[in-house]
Coordinates of C-alpha atoms in Angstrom, one line a residue:
Chain V
M776 CA 0.0 0.0 0.0
S777 CA 2.2 2.8 -1.2
E778 CA -0.5 5.4 -1.5
K779 CA -1.7 7.2 1.6
L780 CA -5.1 6.0 2.7
T781 CA -7.5 8.4 4.3
F782 CA -10.6 7.5 6.4
R783 CA -12.9 8.8 3.6
D784 CA -11.2 6.6 1.0
I785 CA -11.4 3.5 3.2
F786 CA -15.0 4.2 4.1
V787 CA -16.2 4.9 0.6
K788 CA -14.3 2.0 -0.9
G789 CA -15.2 -0.5 1.8
S790 CA -18.9 0.3 2.2
V791 CA -20.0 1.6 -1.2
V792 CA -17.7 1.2 -4.2
F793 CA -16.5 -2.3 -3.3
N794 CA -19.5 -3.3 -1.2
P795 CA -18.7 -6.8 0.1
V796 CA -22.1 -8.2 -0.7
L797 CA -23.2 -6.3 -3.8
V798 CA -19.9 -6.0 -5.6
Q799 CA -17.6 -8.6 -4.2
L800 CA -20.5 -11.1 -3.8
A801 CA -19.0 -12.3 -0.5
G802 CA -21.2 -13.4 2.4
L803 CA -24.2 -14.3 0.1
C804 CA -25.2 -17.4 2.1
P805 CA -26.5 -15.6 5.2
V806 CA -28.2 -12.8 3.2
V807 CA -29.9 -15.3 0.9
A808 CA -30.9 -17.9 3.3
A809 CA -31.4 -16.2 6.7
S810 CA -32.4 -12.6 6.1
T811 CA -36.1 -13.3 5.7
S812 CA -37.2 -10.6 8.2
L813 CA -35.9 -7.4 9.6
K814 CA -35.2 -8.9 13.0
N815 CA -33.1 -11.8 11.5
A816 CA -31.3 -9.4 9.2
A817 CA -30.5 -7.0 12.1
M818 CA -29.2 -9.8 14.2
L819 CA -27.0 -11.1 11.4
S820 CA -25.7 -7.6 10.8
V821 CA -24.7 -7.0 14.5
I822 CA -22.9 -10.4 14.7
A823 CA -21.2 -9.9 11.4
F824 CA -20.1 -6.4 12.2
A825 CA -18.7 -7.2 15.6
E826 CA -16.9 -10.3 14.3
L827 CA -15.4 -8.5 11.4
I828 CA -13.9 -5.8 13.6
V829 CA -12.5 -8.3 16.2
V830 CA -11.0 -10.6 13.6
C831 CA -9.5 -7.8 11.5
I832 CA -7.9 -6.1 14.5
V833 CA -6.4 -9.3 15.7
A834 CA -5.2 -10.1 12.2
S835 CA -3.6 -6.7 11.8
A836 CA -2.0 -6.7 15.2
L837 CA -0.7 -10.3 15.5
L838 CA -0.8 -12.2 12.3
K839 CA 1.3 -10.1 9.9
K840 CA 4.4 -12.4 10.0
I841 CA 2.6 -15.7 10.0
P842 CA 2.5 -17.5 6.6
R843 CA -0.6 -17.2 4.6
W844 CA -1.6 -20.8 4.7
V845 CA -1.6 -20.7 8.5
R846 CA -3.4 -17.4 8.6
M847 CA -6.5 -18.5 6.9
P848 CA -7.5 -21.2 9.5
I849 CA -6.6 -18.8 12.3
Y850 CA -9.2 -16.3 11.0
L851 CA -11.8 -19.0 11.1
V852 CA -10.8 -20.1 14.6
I853 CA -10.9 -16.5 15.9
G854 CA -14.3 -16.0 14.3
L855 CA -15.7 -19.2 15.8
A856 CA -14.3 -18.3 19.2
F857 CA -16.1 -15.0 19.0
V858 CA -19.4 -16.3 17.6
C859 CA -19.9 -19.5 19.6
P860 CA -20.4 -17.8 23.0
I861 CA -23.0 -15.5 21.3
L862 CA -24.8 -18.5 19.8
W863 CA -24.7 -20.2 23.2
Y864 CA -26.2 -17.1 24.8
I865 CA -28.9 -16.8 22.2
E866 CA -29.9 -20.4 22.5
T867 CA -29.9 -20.8 26.2
Q868 CA -30.6 -17.4 27.7
T869 CA -32.7 -15.2 25.5
L870 CA -34.1 -14.8 22.0
V871 CA -34.7 -18.5 21.6
N872 CA -37.5 -18.0 19.0
L873 CA -35.3 -15.7 17.0
S874 CA -32.5 -18.2 16.8
L875 CA -34.7 -21.1 15.6
G876 CA -35.0 -19.8 12.0
M877 CA -31.3 -19.0 11.7
K878 CA -29.6 -21.5 13.9
I879 CA -27.3 -22.8 11.1
Y880 CA -26.5 -19.4 9.6
I881 CA -25.0 -17.8 12.7
P882 CA -22.0 -20.2 12.9
L883 CA -21.7 -19.7 9.1
I884 CA -21.1 -16.0 9.7
A885 CA -18.0 -17.0 11.7
I886 CA -16.5 -18.6 8.6
N887 CA -17.8 -15.9 6.3
S888 CA -15.9 -15.1 3.2
V889 CA -16.1 -11.3 3.9
V890 CA -14.0 -11.8 7.0
A891 CA -11.4 -13.9 5.2
V892 CA -11.2 -11.6 2.2
H893 CA -10.8 -8.4 4.2
C894 CA -8.3 -9.8 6.7
E895 CA -6.1 -11.2 3.9
Q896 CA -6.4 -8.3 1.5
F897 CA -6.3 -5.4 3.9
A898 CA -5.8 -6.1 7.6
V899 CA -2.5 -8.0 7.5
K900 CA -1.0 -5.4 5.2
N901 CA -1.9 -2.3 7.2
S902 CA -1.9 -0.8 10.6
V903 CA -4.4 -1.7 13.3
K904 CA -6.1 1.7 13.0
L905 CA -6.6 1.3 9.2
A906 CA -7.7 -2.3 9.7
F907 CA -10.3 -1.1 12.2
Y908 CA -11.5 1.6 9.7
D909 CA -11.7 -0.9 6.9
A910 CA -13.5 -3.5 9.1
A911 CA -16.0 -0.9 10.2
A912 CA -16.6 0.4 6.7
V913 CA -17.1 -3.1 5.3
G914 CA -19.3 -4.1 8.3
I915 CA -21.5 -1.0 7.7
G916 CA -21.7 -1.8 4.0
A917 CA -22.7 -5.4 4.6
S918 CA -25.1 -4.6 7.4
A919 CA -26.9 -2.0 5.2
V920 CA -27.4 -4.7 2.5
F921 CA -28.5 -7.3 5.1
I922 CA -31.1 -5.0 6.7
T923 CA -32.4 -3.6 3.4
V924 CA -32.9 -7.1 1.9
G925 CA -34.4 -8.4 5.2
A926 CA -36.8 -5.5 5.4
L927 CA -37.9 -5.7 1.7
R928 CA -38.4 -9.5 1.9
E929 CA -40.5 -9.2 5.1
L930 CA -42.5 -6.4 3.6
L931 CA -43.2 -8.2 0.3
G932 CA -43.4 -11.7 1.6
S933 CA -45.1 -11.3 4.9
S934 CA -46.7 -7.9 4.6
S935 CA -45.0 -6.7 7.8
I936 CA -42.0 -4.8 9.0
G937 CA -40.2 -5.9 12.2
G938 CA -43.2 -8.0 13.1
I939 CA -45.6 -5.1 12.7
A940 CA -48.3 -5.8 10.1
V941 CA -48.4 -3.4 7.2
N942 CA -51.5 -3.1 5.1
I943 CA -50.4 -4.3 1.7
P944 CA -53.1 -5.9 -0.5
V945 CA -50.9 -8.8 -1.9
A946 CA -48.2 -10.8 -0.2
F947 CA -45.6 -12.5 -2.5
K948 CA -44.6 -15.7 -0.6
G949 CA -41.9 -16.3 -3.2
M950 CA -39.9 -13.4 -1.9
L951 CA -39.2 -15.4 1.3
M952 CA -37.5 -18.0 -0.8
P953 CA -33.8 -17.6 -1.7
F954 CA -34.6 -16.5 -5.3
G955 CA -36.4 -13.5 -3.9
S956 CA -33.3 -12.4 -2.1
L957 CA -31.2 -12.9 -5.2
I958 CA -33.5 -10.7 -7.3
I959 CA -33.4 -7.9 -4.7
L960 CA -29.6 -8.2 -4.5
G961 CA -29.4 -8.0 -8.3
F962 CA -31.5 -4.8 -8.5
M963 CA -29.5 -3.3 -5.5
A964 CA -26.2 -4.1 -7.3
A965 CA -27.5 -2.4 -10.4
V966 CA -28.6 0.7 -8.5
L967 CA -25.2 0.8 -6.6
K968 CA -23.3 0.6 -9.9
A969 CA -25.3 3.4 -11.4
F970 CA -24.8 5.5 -8.2
V971 CA -21.0 4.9 -8.1
S972 CA -20.4 5.6 -11.7
K973 CA -22.4 8.9 -11.4
R974 CA -21.4 10.1 -7.9
C975 CA -17.9 8.8 -7.3
P976 CA -16.3 7.8 -10.6
E977 CA -12.8 8.6 -9.4
Y978 CA -12.8 5.3 -7.5
I979 CA -13.5 3.3 -10.6
Q980 CA -11.5 5.1 -13.2
K981 CA -8.4 3.0 -12.8
P982 CA -10.0 -0.4 -13.5
I983 CA -11.8 1.1 -16.5
A984 CA -8.6 2.5 -17.9
A985 CA -6.9 -0.8 -17.5
E986 CA -9.9 -2.6 -19.1
E987 CA -9.8 -0.2 -22.1
K988 CA -6.1 -0.8 -22.6
K989 CA -6.7 -4.5 -22.5
E990 CA -9.6 -4.1 -25.0
E991 CA -7.3 -2.4 -27.5
T992 CA -5.0 -5.3 -27.8
T993 CA -7.8 -7.9 -28.5
E994 CA -8.4 -8.9 -32.0
I995 CA -12.2 -8.6 -31.9
A996 CA -13.6 -5.2 -31.1
K997 CA -17.2 -4.8 -29.8
V998 CA -19.2 -2.2 -31.5
E999 CA -22.6 -1.2 -30.0
L1000 CA -24.9 -0.3 -32.9
P1001 CA -27.7 2.3 -32.5
A1002 CA -30.9 0.6 -31.5
T1003 CA -34.1 1.5 -33.3
E1004 CA -36.7 -1.2 -33.3
E1005 CA -35.2 -4.2 -31.8
T1006 CA -33.9 -6.5 -34.4
V1007 CA -31.6 -9.4 -34.2
E1008 CA -28.7 -7.9 -36.2
E1009 CA -29.2 -4.3 -35.4
T1010 CA -29.2 -4.6 -31.6
A1011 CA -26.7 -7.4 -31.3
I1012 CA -23.2 -6.6 -30.2
A1013 CA -21.6 -7.2 -33.5
E1014 CA -18.2 -8.8 -33.7
V1015 CA -16.1 -6.7 -36.0
P1016 CA -12.9 -8.3 -37.1
V1017 CA -10.2 -5.7 -36.7
S1018 CA -7.3 -5.6 -39.0
E1019 CA -4.4 -7.7 -37.8
P1020 CA -2.0 -5.7 -35.7
E1021 CA 1.5 -5.4 -37.2
A1022 CA 3.7 -8.1 -35.9
E1023 CA 5.9 -6.6 -33.3
P1024 CA 9.6 -7.6 -33.4
A1025 CA 10.8 -9.8 -30.6
A1026 CA 12.2 -8.0 -27.6
E1027 CA 15.6 -9.4 -28.2
E1028 CA 15.7 -8.0 -31.7
N1029 CA 14.9 -4.4 -31.0
P1030 CA 16.5 -2.9 -27.8
I1031 CA 14.0 0.0 -27.9
D1032 CA 11.0 -2.3 -27.7
A1033 CA 12.7 -4.3 -25.0
I1034 CA 12.8 -1.2 -22.9
K1035 CA 9.0 -0.9 -23.0
I1036 CA 8.5 -3.9 -20.8
M1037 CA 11.2 -3.0 -18.3
S1038 CA 11.0 -1.2 -15.1
E1039 CA 12.7 2.1 -14.6
K1040 CA 15.7 0.6 -12.8
E1041 CA 16.1 -2.1 -15.4
I1042 CA 15.9 0.6 -18.2
D1043 CA 18.6 2.6 -16.5
D1044 CA 20.9 -0.4 -16.2
F1045 CA 20.2 -1.4 -19.8
L1046 CA 21.0 2.1 -21.1
K1047 CA 24.1 2.3 -19.1
S1048 CA 25.2 -1.1 -20.5
L1049 CA 24.7 0.5 -24.0
G1050 CA 26.8 3.4 -23.0
I1051 CA 24.0 5.9 -22.9
D1052 CA 23.7 8.4 -20.1
T1053 CA 20.1 8.4 -18.9
E1054 CA 20.4 11.8 -17.4
E1055 CA 21.1 13.3 -20.8
T1056 CA 18.4 11.5 -22.8
G1057 CA 15.7 11.7 -20.2
D1058 CA 13.5 9.7 -22.4
K1059 CA 12.8 6.0 -21.8
Q1060 CA 12.1 5.4 -25.4
Chain G
M692 CA -20.0 -6.6 -41.1
K693 CA -20.5 -10.0 -39.7
A694 CA -23.1 -10.1 -36.9
L695 CA -23.7 -13.1 -34.6
S696 CA -20.8 -15.0 -36.1
N697 CA -21.0 -18.8 -36.6
N698 CA -24.7 -18.7 -36.5
E699 CA -26.3 -21.2 -38.8
I700 CA -29.9 -20.2 -38.3
K701 CA -30.1 -16.5 -37.4
Q702 CA -29.2 -15.2 -40.8
K703 CA -31.8 -12.8 -41.8
P704 CA -32.5 -9.6 -39.8
L705 CA -35.7 -10.1 -38.0
K706 CA -37.8 -7.4 -36.4
T707 CA -39.5 -8.0 -33.1
S708 CA -42.8 -6.7 -34.5
R709 CA -42.7 -9.3 -37.3
L710 CA -41.6 -12.1 -35.0
Y711 CA -44.1 -11.5 -32.3
G712 CA -46.8 -10.6 -34.8
D713 CA -46.6 -14.2 -36.0
Y714 CA -46.9 -15.5 -32.5
L715 CA -49.8 -13.2 -31.7
L716 CA -51.5 -14.5 -34.8
L717 CA -51.0 -18.0 -33.4
L718 CA -52.3 -16.9 -30.0
A719 CA -55.5 -15.7 -31.5
A720 CA -56.7 -19.2 -32.0
P721 CA -56.4 -20.4 -28.3
F722 CA -57.9 -17.0 -27.3
V723 CA -61.0 -17.6 -29.4
L724 CA -61.4 -21.1 -28.1
A725 CA -61.0 -20.0 -24.5
W726 CA -63.7 -17.3 -25.2
I727 CA -66.0 -20.1 -26.4
Y728 CA -65.4 -22.2 -23.3
Y729 CA -65.2 -19.5 -20.6
G730 CA -66.9 -16.4 -22.1
P731 CA -65.8 -12.7 -21.8
R732 CA -63.9 -13.3 -18.6
V733 CA -61.0 -14.5 -20.9
L734 CA -60.7 -11.0 -22.3
A735 CA -60.4 -9.4 -18.9
V736 CA -57.6 -11.9 -17.9
V737 CA -55.7 -11.4 -21.1
A738 CA -56.1 -7.6 -20.9
S739 CA -54.8 -7.6 -17.4
G740 CA -51.7 -9.5 -18.4
V741 CA -51.1 -7.4 -21.5
L742 CA -51.7 -4.1 -19.6
G743 CA -49.3 -5.2 -16.8
A744 CA -46.6 -6.0 -19.3
V745 CA -47.0 -2.8 -21.4
L746 CA -47.3 -0.4 -18.5
S747 CA -44.3 -1.9 -16.7
D748 CA -42.3 -1.5 -19.9
I749 CA -43.4 2.1 -20.3
L750 CA -42.4 2.8 -16.6
F751 CA -39.0 1.2 -16.9
C752 CA -38.3 2.9 -20.2
A753 CA -39.1 6.2 -18.5
V754 CA -36.8 5.4 -15.6
L755 CA -34.0 4.2 -17.8
K756 CA -34.6 7.1 -20.3
R757 CA -35.1 4.8 -23.2
R758 CA -37.6 5.2 -26.0
F759 CA -40.7 3.0 -25.6
L760 CA -41.8 1.4 -28.8
L761 CA -45.4 0.4 -29.0
K762 CA -44.9 -1.6 -32.1
D763 CA -42.5 -3.8 -30.3
L764 CA -45.1 -6.5 -29.7
S765 CA -43.1 -8.6 -27.2
N766 CA -44.9 -7.1 -24.2
V767 CA -48.3 -8.0 -25.7
F768 CA -47.0 -11.5 -26.4
I769 CA -45.6 -11.9 -22.9
G770 CA -48.9 -10.7 -21.2
A771 CA -51.1 -12.8 -23.5
V772 CA -49.1 -16.0 -23.1
I773 CA -49.1 -15.8 -19.3
A774 CA -52.8 -15.1 -19.2
L775 CA -53.7 -18.0 -21.5
M776 CA -51.8 -20.4 -19.3
L777 CA -53.9 -19.4 -16.3
P778 CA -57.4 -20.5 -15.3
A779 CA -60.3 -18.2 -16.3
G780 CA -61.3 -17.6 -12.8
I781 CA -58.0 -16.2 -11.6
P782 CA -58.0 -12.9 -9.8
L783 CA -57.1 -10.2 -12.3
Y784 CA -54.1 -8.9 -10.4
V785 CA -52.3 -12.3 -10.7
P786 CA -51.7 -12.1 -14.5
A787 CA -50.7 -8.5 -14.1
V788 CA -48.2 -9.3 -11.4
A789 CA -46.7 -12.2 -13.6
A790 CA -46.4 -9.8 -16.6
V791 CA -44.7 -7.1 -14.5
F792 CA -42.3 -9.7 -13.1
A793 CA -41.6 -11.0 -16.6
V794 CA -40.9 -7.6 -18.0
A795 CA -39.1 -6.0 -15.0
V796 CA -37.0 -9.0 -13.9
A797 CA -36.5 -11.3 -17.0
K798 CA -36.7 -8.9 -19.9
I799 CA -35.6 -5.2 -19.2
P800 CA -32.4 -5.9 -17.2
F801 CA -31.0 -8.0 -20.0
G802 CA -31.6 -5.4 -22.7
G803 CA -34.9 -6.6 -24.3
S804 CA -36.8 -9.6 -25.4
L805 CA -34.3 -10.7 -28.1
R806 CA -31.4 -10.7 -25.6
A807 CA -33.1 -12.2 -22.5
P808 CA -31.3 -15.4 -21.5
F809 CA -34.5 -16.7 -19.8
V810 CA -37.9 -16.9 -21.4
P811 CA -39.7 -13.9 -19.8
A812 CA -43.2 -15.4 -19.9
A813 CA -41.9 -18.6 -18.2
A814 CA -40.2 -16.5 -15.5
G815 CA -43.4 -14.6 -14.9
F816 CA -45.5 -17.8 -14.7
A817 CA -43.0 -19.5 -12.4
F818 CA -43.1 -16.5 -10.1
I819 CA -46.9 -16.6 -9.7
T820 CA -46.9 -20.4 -9.4
V821 CA -44.7 -20.0 -6.3
C822 CA -46.5 -17.0 -4.9
F823 CA -50.1 -17.8 -5.7
K824 CA -50.3 -21.6 -6.0
E825 CA -53.9 -21.9 -4.8
Q826 CA -55.2 -19.4 -7.3
V827 CA -53.1 -20.6 -10.2
F828 CA -54.3 -24.2 -10.0
D829 CA -57.9 -23.4 -9.1
Y830 CA -59.9 -24.5 -12.2
S831 CA -63.4 -24.3 -10.7
Y832 CA -64.5 -21.4 -12.8
N833 CA -67.2 -22.5 -15.3
S834 CA -66.3 -26.1 -14.8
A835 CA -69.8 -27.7 -14.4
E836 CA -70.0 -28.8 -18.0
K837 CA -66.4 -30.1 -18.1
M838 CA -65.6 -33.8 -18.4
L839 CA -63.9 -34.1 -15.0
G840 CA -65.6 -31.2 -13.3
A841 CA -63.1 -28.9 -11.6
R842 CA -60.4 -31.5 -11.6
S843 CA -57.6 -31.1 -14.1
L844 CA -55.7 -33.8 -15.8
G845 CA -52.5 -32.6 -14.2
A846 CA -54.1 -32.9 -10.7
L847 CA -55.3 -36.4 -11.5
L848 CA -51.8 -37.5 -12.6
L849 CA -50.2 -35.8 -9.6
N850 CA -52.4 -38.0 -7.4
G851 CA -51.7 -41.1 -9.4
N852 CA -55.2 -41.3 -10.9
S853 CA -56.0 -41.8 -14.6
V854 CA -59.0 -41.6 -16.9
R855 CA -60.4 -44.5 -18.8
L856 CA -60.0 -43.5 -22.4
N857 CA -62.9 -44.0 -24.8
S858 CA -63.7 -42.2 -28.0
I859 CA -65.7 -39.5 -26.2
N860 CA -63.1 -38.9 -23.5
V861 CA -60.3 -38.7 -26.1
F862 CA -62.2 -36.1 -28.1
D863 CA -63.0 -34.1 -25.0
I864 CA -59.4 -34.0 -23.9
L865 CA -58.1 -33.2 -27.4
S866 CA -60.6 -30.4 -27.8
G867 CA -59.8 -28.9 -24.4
N868 CA -63.1 -29.7 -22.8
V869 CA -61.4 -30.5 -19.4
A870 CA -60.6 -28.2 -16.5
G871 CA -57.3 -26.6 -17.0
P872 CA -55.5 -23.5 -18.3
M873 CA -58.0 -21.5 -20.3
G874 CA -56.0 -21.2 -23.5
A875 CA -53.7 -24.2 -23.3
G876 CA -56.1 -27.1 -23.1
C877 CA -56.9 -27.9 -26.7
S878 CA -54.3 -30.3 -28.0
L879 CA -55.6 -30.3 -31.5
L880 CA -55.1 -26.5 -31.7
M881 CA -51.6 -26.8 -30.4
I882 CA -50.8 -29.4 -33.1
A883 CA -52.2 -26.9 -35.7
C884 CA -49.9 -24.2 -34.2
L885 CA -46.9 -26.6 -34.6
V886 CA -47.9 -27.0 -38.3
F887 CA -48.0 -23.2 -38.6
L888 CA -44.5 -23.0 -37.1
L889 CA -43.4 -25.7 -39.7
V890 CA -44.5 -23.4 -42.4
R891 CA -43.4 -20.0 -41.1
R892 CA -40.4 -20.8 -38.8
K893 CA -38.8 -24.1 -39.3
G894 CA -35.8 -23.3 -37.2
A895 CA -38.1 -22.6 -34.2
L896 CA -39.8 -26.0 -34.5
V897 CA -36.7 -28.1 -33.6
S898 CA -36.7 -27.5 -29.9
P899 CA -40.5 -28.1 -29.4
L900 CA -40.3 -31.4 -31.3
G901 CA -37.4 -32.5 -29.1
F902 CA -39.3 -31.4 -26.0
I903 CA -42.5 -33.3 -26.9
A904 CA -40.5 -36.4 -27.9
A905 CA -38.6 -36.4 -24.6
C906 CA -41.8 -36.0 -22.6
A907 CA -43.5 -38.8 -24.5
L908 CA -40.6 -41.1 -24.1
Y909 CA -40.4 -40.4 -20.4
A910 CA -44.2 -40.9 -20.0
A911 CA -43.9 -44.3 -21.8
V912 CA -40.9 -45.5 -19.8
M913 CA -42.0 -44.2 -16.4
P914 CA -45.7 -43.8 -16.4
R915 CA -47.3 -42.0 -13.4
V916 CA -50.6 -44.0 -13.8
N917 CA -51.3 -47.7 -13.8
A918 CA -52.4 -47.8 -17.5
S919 CA -51.1 -48.6 -20.9
F920 CA -48.2 -46.6 -22.2
F921 CA -50.4 -45.0 -24.8
T922 CA -52.7 -43.7 -22.1
S923 CA -49.8 -42.4 -20.1
I924 CA -48.3 -40.6 -23.1
F925 CA -51.7 -39.2 -24.1
T926 CA -52.7 -37.9 -20.7
E927 CA -49.2 -36.5 -19.9
L928 CA -49.0 -34.6 -23.2
S929 CA -52.6 -33.3 -22.8
A930 CA -52.2 -32.3 -19.2
G931 CA -51.7 -28.7 -18.2
S932 CA -49.8 -26.4 -20.6
L933 CA -47.2 -28.8 -21.9
L934 CA -48.1 -28.5 -25.6
F935 CA -48.8 -24.8 -25.2
A936 CA -45.4 -24.3 -23.7
A937 CA -43.8 -26.3 -26.4
V938 CA -45.3 -24.0 -29.1
F939 CA -44.9 -20.6 -27.4
L940 CA -42.1 -21.0 -24.8
M941 CA -39.7 -23.6 -26.3
S942 CA -39.7 -21.8 -29.7
D943 CA -38.6 -18.5 -28.1
Y944 CA -36.2 -16.9 -30.4
S945 CA -33.6 -15.5 -28.1
T946 CA -33.2 -18.4 -25.7
Q947 CA -32.8 -21.1 -28.2
P948 CA -29.3 -22.5 -28.9
Q949 CA -27.7 -21.5 -32.2
K950 CA -27.4 -24.9 -34.0
Y951 CA -30.1 -27.4 -34.9
S952 CA -28.3 -30.2 -33.1
T953 CA -28.0 -28.2 -30.0
R954 CA -31.7 -27.2 -30.2
I955 CA -32.7 -30.8 -30.2
L956 CA -30.6 -31.4 -27.1
Y957 CA -32.1 -28.3 -25.5
G958 CA -35.6 -29.6 -26.2
V959 CA -34.8 -33.1 -24.9
L960 CA -33.3 -31.6 -21.7
S961 CA -36.3 -29.4 -21.1
G962 CA -38.7 -32.3 -21.6
F963 CA -36.7 -34.5 -19.2
F964 CA -36.6 -31.7 -16.6
C965 CA -40.4 -31.1 -17.0
M966 CA -41.3 -34.8 -16.6
L967 CA -38.9 -35.2 -13.7
M968 CA -40.4 -32.3 -11.9
R969 CA -43.9 -33.6 -12.6
T970 CA -42.9 -36.9 -11.1
V971 CA -41.1 -35.8 -8.0
G972 CA -42.4 -32.2 -7.6
T973 CA -45.3 -30.8 -5.7
Y974 CA -46.8 -28.6 -8.5
E975 CA -49.0 -30.0 -11.2
E976 CA -47.6 -27.6 -13.8
T977 CA -43.8 -27.6 -14.0
V978 CA -43.1 -26.8 -17.6
C979 CA -42.1 -23.2 -16.8
F980 CA -39.5 -24.3 -14.3
A981 CA -38.2 -26.8 -16.7
V982 CA -37.8 -24.2 -19.5
L983 CA -36.0 -21.8 -17.1
L984 CA -33.7 -24.5 -16.0
A985 CA -32.9 -25.6 -19.5
N986 CA -32.3 -21.9 -20.5
A987 CA -29.4 -22.0 -18.0
F988 CA -27.9 -24.8 -19.9
T989 CA -28.1 -23.2 -23.4
P990 CA -24.7 -21.6 -23.4
I991 CA -23.1 -24.8 -22.1
L992 CA -24.8 -26.9 -24.7
D993 CA -23.7 -24.4 -27.4
S994 CA -20.1 -24.4 -26.4
A995 CA -20.0 -28.2 -25.9
V996 CA -21.4 -28.9 -29.3
K997 CA -19.0 -26.4 -30.9
K998 CA -16.0 -28.0 -29.2
L999 CA -17.2 -31.4 -30.3
Q1000 CA -17.5 -30.3 -33.9
L1001 CA -14.0 -28.6 -33.7
K1002 CA -12.6 -31.8 -32.3
K1003 CA -14.2 -33.9 -35.1
A1004 CA -13.0 -31.5 -37.8
S1005 CA -9.4 -31.5 -36.5
S1006 CA -9.3 -35.3 -36.2
A1007 CA -10.7 -35.5 -39.8
R1008 CA -8.0 -33.1 -41.0
K1009 CA -5.3 -35.1 -39.3
G1010 CA -6.7 -38.3 -40.8
A1011 CA -6.7 -36.7 -44.3
A1012 CA -3.1 -35.4 -43.8
K1013 CA -1.9 -38.9 -43.0

């Protein structure tokens, strides 16, 4: 992480731009299977949020020098160590009715892919403070999705919100099934993508630029034709064969082309070996 | 410019208005027959479905800032197909909900009816089957004069019952004089529709034929009733919307595989899924789920057949070189 990360960057990326559920498609199991009501979704959110923060902080503070193949099971063990007492408390002390519908899914949160991904990608590479920020942002992003999906499913499937009946003429029982959740997630992902590309495009410029560069080198270019009335040929993404790019000489044959794929230090060394002073030319070509 | 490369069938540019105009012409026949059996209620149900589809398309076009084309008849087709697969006594909001689901979830997000990977009408019908099971399979409306009363052939087969076939029963079943989906009951009409497809769109007929053959074979090999294999095939093919779905859903332009050989496979797979779900499932009408499941396999079938053909071609080339 060479660039300096600010809290705003971490928060916007973790919770919105790279939302763990809608963009990274991590942690789908609990949201699809268990968030059938607002109460269930809120409970999942609280447990996932707390667990994410604990595991990410521990990973950032203690696990940086441990090999990767050892770290992964440790995340799971820490997660289970955190969640098991909560599950025991729910089952034995309070909220027994609430746990019945989601008994299997609470332990599944402990081995959630969101936790593993963010510990491995961010927490072990950054300070404890930044890991906490990232875990909080990711937790907020995931919780927002959990709660929205849970509320919508309960509203459409059971005509109630948080157990309070809402006067809706028709209840769609299918929305309580997993496919209902996936449909809601699909629409939410589309809305999020539209929002991000409109409101914070600076966060997605880099991948797009890289993608465009990659597209230029492919042999087939995709051309979107103007759509009038929908026809098979007019609206299809036509595959237009692009003229064959001129065959580039091998890197060994042309020293200048060889420079293109070298790093700055390698270029300097290469030019020095040719007897050219890099300070004078100043041009990597 | 080479559009849709390596496509053996989709060669001519085809407008949606012409494509769905043909299908709407086909749908006119079951609509008239349903009117004869159930009266003006049929018009209300079909209008509900069509209005649901058209209005939801207008709404989504306004939200997405696209131009709505009234002459794109796909919405009318979707609404009418869904409505004709339902009983005449269905509450009017049900076909509207199905049509809205079909357009909003299965059509618009994928860029239109010719790009949708899943048959929108099948998606809409599957949604209401899950959400309003009691209403979708309630065939009590105007059923006093029907051969089996309010019981449909599908319900009989689901319970392991059969009908003793004689000449009167056979004609009643073939002409759709049994309780069931209002526009999908008449098998004779569906066979006529298949002949129409043979004349107008031969390419679209391949999958339906594979589908019907697979269903018939399954019914013969694993009958759900204790009767002759002919009775099993006859009742299975006549039950529910099987033939109707073969004509109007299996022949859907955008979801069919590209090559003829793959289309046969697609039809056979759909038929197998349909009969398997009828045998082990809880719904008496499963053809929409089977079509949707087979739609998911279309790209896999296409690529598998292409790879097989490439392998054959390369081995033939090697053999010729030797």
